[in-house]
Amino acid sequence: MPFNNTKREGYHAPAVEKAFRLLRFVANSDEALRLSDLAGHLGIGKSTTHGLIRALVATGALNQNPKDKKITLGPATVELALKNRIYLQLGSRAQPSLDELCDRINETVFFGLLRPWHALIMATSEAHKPLKISSPPGSSIVLMAGALGKVYLSQMDDDEVSRIVKKRGLPQYTKASIVDEHIFMKEIVRVRQSGYALDNGEYLSGVNAIAIGLGNHYGQQLALWAVGFAESFHSEKIKAVKETIMTSADKLRKTLKTN
């Protein structure tokens, strides 16, 4: 599930945005990187990239090998991630509910954080069958297509949703993607009324999903979603397990509030 980095709505701090893009790219890399690798991938000039690297190395956010000048994450970044136990705790609290739900519906279940404009997977429970959807905790997925985007936008009023859609557009990831604003707005209203969002091959062809918002915790919007290949997780099965998933979401909300 790929993550496409896009600009956020509202105020922009270009230097900060570039620094976080750089940090994210380094974090996602399996090997140390050269300055030219970073500048080329991020579309940032070498002089600007060099300045960002120097600043981030000085703070300990990045490490630069003095011999080959290759870049890796620094101790400060790792320390901050380990010290912020909230995300780890939330994933741990959610795991029993995810495992129970997965056992009941035999489709992969995810728990994660919704942000502009991506979702971060914090916990997962994989279906017990050879052909299944799989994506580990820590993975990011784009938000504007499919069930998660609908859940995220359904928390806003119609004017805000319309403004965002007009500015960002509705990307067509598959033939099933909703690209008509009027149809999309009707879908957002349906999500608000029903409490859940569906994705019928709108993000990935042949893959269906159902997502439910869990509300805000520690200032973050969380969600529970189940994903499966359309051959097994077809519309009839989704209809049959919908109440089971919504009940699990209710239990998970209570768990997150009481811990």
Short mmCIF file of C-alpha atoms in Angstrom, two decimals:
data_model
loop_
_atom_site.label_atom_id
_atom_site.label_comp_id
_atom_site.label_asym_id
_atom_site.label_seq_id
_atom_site.Cartn_x
_atom_site.Cartn_y
_atom_site.Cartn_z
CA MET A 1 0.00 0.00 0.00
CA PRO A 2 1.92 3.05 -1.18
CA PHE A 3 2.10 6.40 0.52
CA ASN A 4 2.01 9.53 -1.60
CA ASN A 5 3.30 12.58 0.22
CA THR A 6 1.05 15.58 -0.36
CA LYS A 7 0.78 19.09 1.04
CA ARG A 8 -1.43 19.75 4.01
CA GLU A 9 -4.23 22.26 4.07
CA GLY A 10 -3.70 25.62 5.77
CA TYR A 11 -0.44 27.18 6.97
CA HIS A 12 2.79 25.92 5.37
CA ALA A 13 6.36 26.07 6.73
CA PRO A 14 8.37 24.96 3.67
CA ALA A 15 11.62 24.26 5.53
CA VAL A 16 9.83 22.13 8.14
CA GLU A 17 7.86 20.25 5.49
CA LYS A 18 11.05 19.52 3.53
CA ALA A 19 12.82 18.36 6.69
CA PHE A 20 10.01 15.93 7.54
CA ARG A 21 9.89 14.64 3.95
CA LEU A 22 13.61 14.01 4.18
CA LEU A 23 13.33 12.28 7.55
CA ARG A 24 10.47 10.11 6.34
CA PHE A 25 12.38 9.03 3.24
CA VAL A 26 15.46 8.13 5.31
CA ALA A 27 13.29 6.21 7.79
CA ASN A 28 11.67 4.19 4.99
CA SER A 29 14.98 3.30 3.34
CA ASP A 30 16.62 -0.09 3.91
CA GLU A 31 20.10 1.35 3.44
CA ALA A 32 22.17 4.46 4.11
CA LEU A 33 21.62 7.21 1.55
CA ARG A 34 23.76 9.78 -0.22
CA LEU A 35 22.88 13.45 -0.50
CA SER A 36 22.28 13.02 -4.25
CA ASP A 37 19.82 10.18 -3.55
CA LEU A 38 17.79 12.39 -1.22
CA ALA A 39 17.86 15.47 -3.44
CA GLY A 40 16.86 13.50 -6.53
CA HIS A 41 14.00 11.59 -4.91
CA LEU A 42 12.54 14.56 -3.04
CA GLY A 43 12.96 17.03 -5.88
CA ILE A 44 14.93 19.43 -3.68
CA GLY A 45 18.08 21.24 -4.82
CA LYS A 46 21.38 19.81 -3.59
CA SER A 47 22.31 23.01 -1.75
CA THR A 48 18.98 23.04 0.10
CA THR A 49 19.27 19.32 0.87
CA HIS A 50 22.81 19.84 2.14
CA GLY A 51 21.61 22.60 4.46
CA LEU A 52 18.77 20.46 5.81
CA ILE A 53 21.11 17.54 6.40
CA ARG A 54 23.61 19.71 8.27
CA ALA A 55 20.86 21.11 10.52
CA LEU A 56 19.34 17.67 11.20
CA VAL A 57 22.75 16.11 11.87
CA ALA A 58 23.49 18.93 14.34
CA THR A 59 20.31 18.15 16.29
CA GLY A 60 20.94 14.40 16.21
CA ALA A 61 17.91 13.72 14.03
CA LEU A 62 20.19 12.35 11.32
CA ASN A 63 23.55 10.58 11.34
CA GLN A 64 26.18 11.14 8.62
CA ASN A 65 29.08 8.74 8.23
CA PRO A 66 32.27 10.87 8.19
CA LYS A 67 33.91 8.59 5.60
CA ASP A 68 31.33 7.97 2.88
CA LYS A 69 28.94 10.81 3.95
CA LYS A 70 25.94 8.46 3.82
CA ILE A 71 22.85 9.36 5.83
CA THR A 72 20.88 7.31 8.37
CA LEU A 73 18.43 8.18 11.15
CA GLY A 74 20.12 9.71 14.16
CA PRO A 75 19.78 8.86 17.85
CA ALA A 76 17.46 11.80 18.59
CA THR A 77 14.81 10.56 16.15
CA VAL A 78 14.92 7.03 17.53
CA GLU A 79 14.86 8.31 21.13
CA LEU A 80 11.79 10.47 20.52
CA ALA A 81 9.96 7.57 18.91
CA LEU A 82 10.76 5.24 21.81
CA LYS A 83 9.92 7.83 24.46
CA ASN A 84 6.52 8.57 22.97
CA ARG A 85 4.86 5.44 24.29
CA ILE A 86 1.32 6.64 23.51
CA TYR A 87 1.32 5.15 20.01
CA LEU A 88 2.81 1.87 21.21
CA GLN A 89 0.30 1.67 24.05
CA LEU A 90 -2.66 2.36 21.79
CA GLY A 91 -1.61 -0.41 19.43
CA SER A 92 -1.15 -2.83 22.32
CA ARG A 93 -4.57 -1.99 23.76
CA ALA A 94 -6.22 -2.50 20.39
CA GLN A 95 -4.50 -5.81 19.57
CA PRO A 96 -6.82 -8.19 21.53
CA SER A 97 -9.90 -6.64 19.88
CA LEU A 98 -8.28 -6.94 16.44
CA ASP A 99 -7.37 -10.58 17.02
CA GLU A 100 -10.89 -11.42 18.20
CA LEU A 101 -12.48 -9.69 15.22
CA CYS A 102 -10.07 -11.30 12.76
CA ASP A 103 -10.90 -14.75 14.16
CA ARG A 104 -14.61 -14.08 13.66
CA ILE A 105 -14.53 -12.71 10.09
CA ASN A 106 -11.27 -14.29 8.81
CA GLU A 107 -10.19 -11.10 7.02
CA THR A 108 -7.23 -8.87 7.86
CA VAL A 109 -8.09 -6.15 10.37
CA PHE A 110 -6.21 -2.89 10.93
CA PHE A 111 -6.13 -0.22 13.62
CA GLY A 112 -4.57 3.12 12.86
CA LEU A 113 -4.24 6.85 12.96
CA LEU A 114 -5.83 9.13 10.35
CA ARG A 115 -3.87 12.25 9.43
CA PRO A 116 -3.83 14.68 6.50
CA TRP A 117 -3.34 12.97 4.10
CA HIS A 118 -2.30 9.50 5.05
CA ALA A 119 -3.22 6.78 7.53
CA LEU A 120 -0.62 5.18 9.79
CA ILE A 121 -1.15 1.53 10.67
CA MET A 122 -0.57 1.01 14.42
CA ALA A 123 -1.72 -2.62 14.82
CA THR A 124 -2.93 -5.42 12.59
CA SER A 125 -4.30 -8.95 12.76
CA GLU A 126 -3.94 -11.00 9.58
CA ALA A 127 -6.53 -13.40 8.17
CA HIS A 128 -5.83 -17.09 8.65
CA LYS A 129 -5.62 -18.07 4.99
CA PRO A 130 -2.94 -18.16 2.28
CA LEU A 131 -4.38 -15.36 0.13
CA LYS A 132 -4.82 -12.29 2.32
CA ILE A 133 -4.10 -8.60 2.61
CA SER A 134 -0.96 -7.87 4.61
CA SER A 135 0.66 -4.61 5.73
CA PRO A 136 2.77 -4.29 8.93
CA PRO A 137 2.43 -1.70 11.70
CA GLY A 138 4.29 1.46 10.77
CA SER A 139 3.10 1.36 7.16
CA SER A 140 1.36 4.38 5.65
CA ILE A 141 -1.42 4.44 3.08
CA VAL A 142 -2.93 7.31 1.13
CA LEU A 143 -6.18 8.69 2.46
CA MET A 144 -8.16 10.38 -0.30
CA ALA A 145 -9.35 7.18 -2.00
CA GLY A 146 -11.35 4.45 -0.35
CA ALA A 147 -13.00 3.91 3.01
CA LEU A 148 -10.46 5.65 5.26
CA GLY A 149 -10.69 8.95 3.41
CA LYS A 150 -14.47 8.86 3.70
CA VAL A 151 -14.25 8.24 7.45
CA TYR A 152 -11.77 11.08 7.88
CA LEU A 153 -13.74 13.60 5.82
CA SER A 154 -17.08 12.61 7.35
CA GLN A 155 -15.92 14.28 10.58
CA MET A 156 -15.97 17.66 8.78
CA ASP A 157 -18.92 19.75 7.62
CA ASP A 158 -19.98 19.74 3.97
CA ASP A 159 -18.39 23.11 3.17
CA GLU A 160 -15.00 21.98 4.44
CA VAL A 161 -15.22 18.67 2.58
CA SER A 162 -16.20 20.45 -0.63
CA ARG A 163 -13.33 22.90 -0.26
CA ILE A 164 -10.83 20.10 0.21
CA VAL A 165 -12.19 18.10 -2.72
CA LYS A 166 -12.06 21.11 -5.02
CA LYS A 167 -8.51 21.93 -3.99
CA ARG A 168 -7.06 18.43 -3.96
CA GLY A 169 -9.28 16.67 -6.45
CA LEU A 170 -10.47 13.07 -6.29
CA PRO A 171 -7.68 10.79 -7.57
CA GLN A 172 -8.68 7.88 -9.80
CA TYR A 173 -6.70 4.92 -8.48
CA THR A 174 -8.97 2.38 -10.18
CA LYS A 175 -11.98 2.36 -12.50
CA ALA A 176 -14.17 2.15 -9.38
CA SER A 177 -12.72 5.28 -7.74
CA ILE A 178 -15.32 7.99 -7.12
CA VAL A 179 -14.17 11.06 -9.06
CA ASP A 180 -17.48 12.92 -9.29
CA GLU A 181 -17.75 15.48 -6.47
CA HIS A 182 -21.56 15.25 -6.22
CA ILE A 183 -21.49 11.46 -5.87
CA PHE A 184 -18.61 11.69 -3.40
CA MET A 185 -20.44 14.22 -1.21
CA LYS A 186 -23.51 11.95 -1.12
CA GLU A 187 -21.22 9.13 0.00
CA ILE A 188 -19.82 11.28 2.83
CA VAL A 189 -23.37 11.99 4.04
CA ARG A 190 -24.10 8.24 3.97
CA VAL A 191 -21.00 7.56 6.08
CA ARG A 192 -22.09 10.12 8.68
CA GLN A 193 -25.54 8.55 8.89
CA SER A 194 -24.49 4.89 8.93
CA GLY A 195 -21.29 5.14 10.98
CA TYR A 196 -19.16 3.18 8.52
CA ALA A 197 -17.52 3.62 5.12
CA LEU A 198 -17.10 1.13 2.28
CA ASP A 199 -14.46 0.72 -0.39
CA ASN A 200 -15.45 -1.50 -3.29
CA GLY A 201 -12.21 -1.67 -5.24
CA GLU A 202 -11.84 2.12 -5.21
CA TYR A 203 -8.24 2.20 -3.96
CA LEU A 204 -6.93 -1.19 -5.16
CA SER A 205 -8.66 -3.23 -7.85
CA GLY A 206 -10.11 -6.45 -6.49
CA VAL A 207 -9.77 -5.33 -2.87
CA ASN A 208 -12.73 -4.33 -0.66
CA ALA A 209 -12.80 -2.70 2.76
CA ILE A 210 -15.02 -1.39 5.51
CA ALA A 211 -13.83 1.31 7.93
CA ILE A 212 -15.23 2.75 11.14
CA GLY A 213 -14.04 5.85 12.99
CA LEU A 214 -13.15 5.39 16.64
CA GLY A 215 -13.15 9.06 17.63
CA ASN A 216 -10.27 11.18 18.89
CA HIS A 217 -7.81 9.95 21.49
CA TYR A 218 -4.87 12.08 22.67
CA GLY A 219 -5.89 14.53 19.97
CA GLN A 220 -5.59 11.93 17.21
CA GLN A 221 -8.35 10.52 15.00
CA LEU A 222 -8.34 6.71 15.07
CA ALA A 223 -10.06 4.08 12.94
CA LEU A 224 -10.69 0.36 12.65
CA TRP A 225 -10.90 -1.23 9.22
CA ALA A 226 -11.15 -4.68 7.66
CA VAL A 227 -9.72 -5.44 4.21
CA GLY A 228 -9.89 -8.45 1.94
CA PHE A 229 -9.80 -9.60 -1.65
CA ALA A 230 -13.16 -9.18 -3.38
CA GLU A 231 -13.44 -12.93 -4.09
CA SER A 232 -13.84 -13.63 -0.38
CA PHE A 233 -14.67 -10.22 1.08
CA HIS A 234 -17.51 -9.52 -1.34
CA SER A 235 -20.50 -7.24 -0.71
CA GLU A 236 -22.65 -10.06 0.74
CA LYS A 237 -20.00 -11.04 3.27
CA ILE A 238 -19.40 -7.40 4.23
CA LYS A 239 -23.15 -7.04 4.80
CA ALA A 240 -23.13 -10.20 6.94
CA VAL A 241 -20.20 -9.15 9.14
CA LYS A 242 -20.91 -5.41 9.28
CA GLU A 243 -22.65 -5.58 12.67
CA THR A 244 -19.84 -7.75 14.05
CA ILE A 245 -17.27 -5.15 12.99
CA MET A 246 -19.32 -2.27 14.37
CA THR A 247 -19.74 -4.08 17.69
CA SER A 248 -15.97 -4.62 17.83
CA ALA A 249 -15.49 -0.91 17.14
CA ASP A 250 -17.79 -0.02 20.06
CA LYS A 251 -15.85 -2.32 22.40
CA LEU A 252 -12.55 -0.87 21.19
CA ARG A 253 -13.73 2.70 21.82
CA LYS A 254 -14.52 1.74 25.43
CA THR A 255 -11.15 0.02 25.81
CA LEU A 256 -9.29 3.08 24.57
CA LYS A 257 -11.25 5.37 26.93
CA THR A 258 -10.82 3.29 30.06
CA ASN A 259 -7.09 2.56 29.74
#
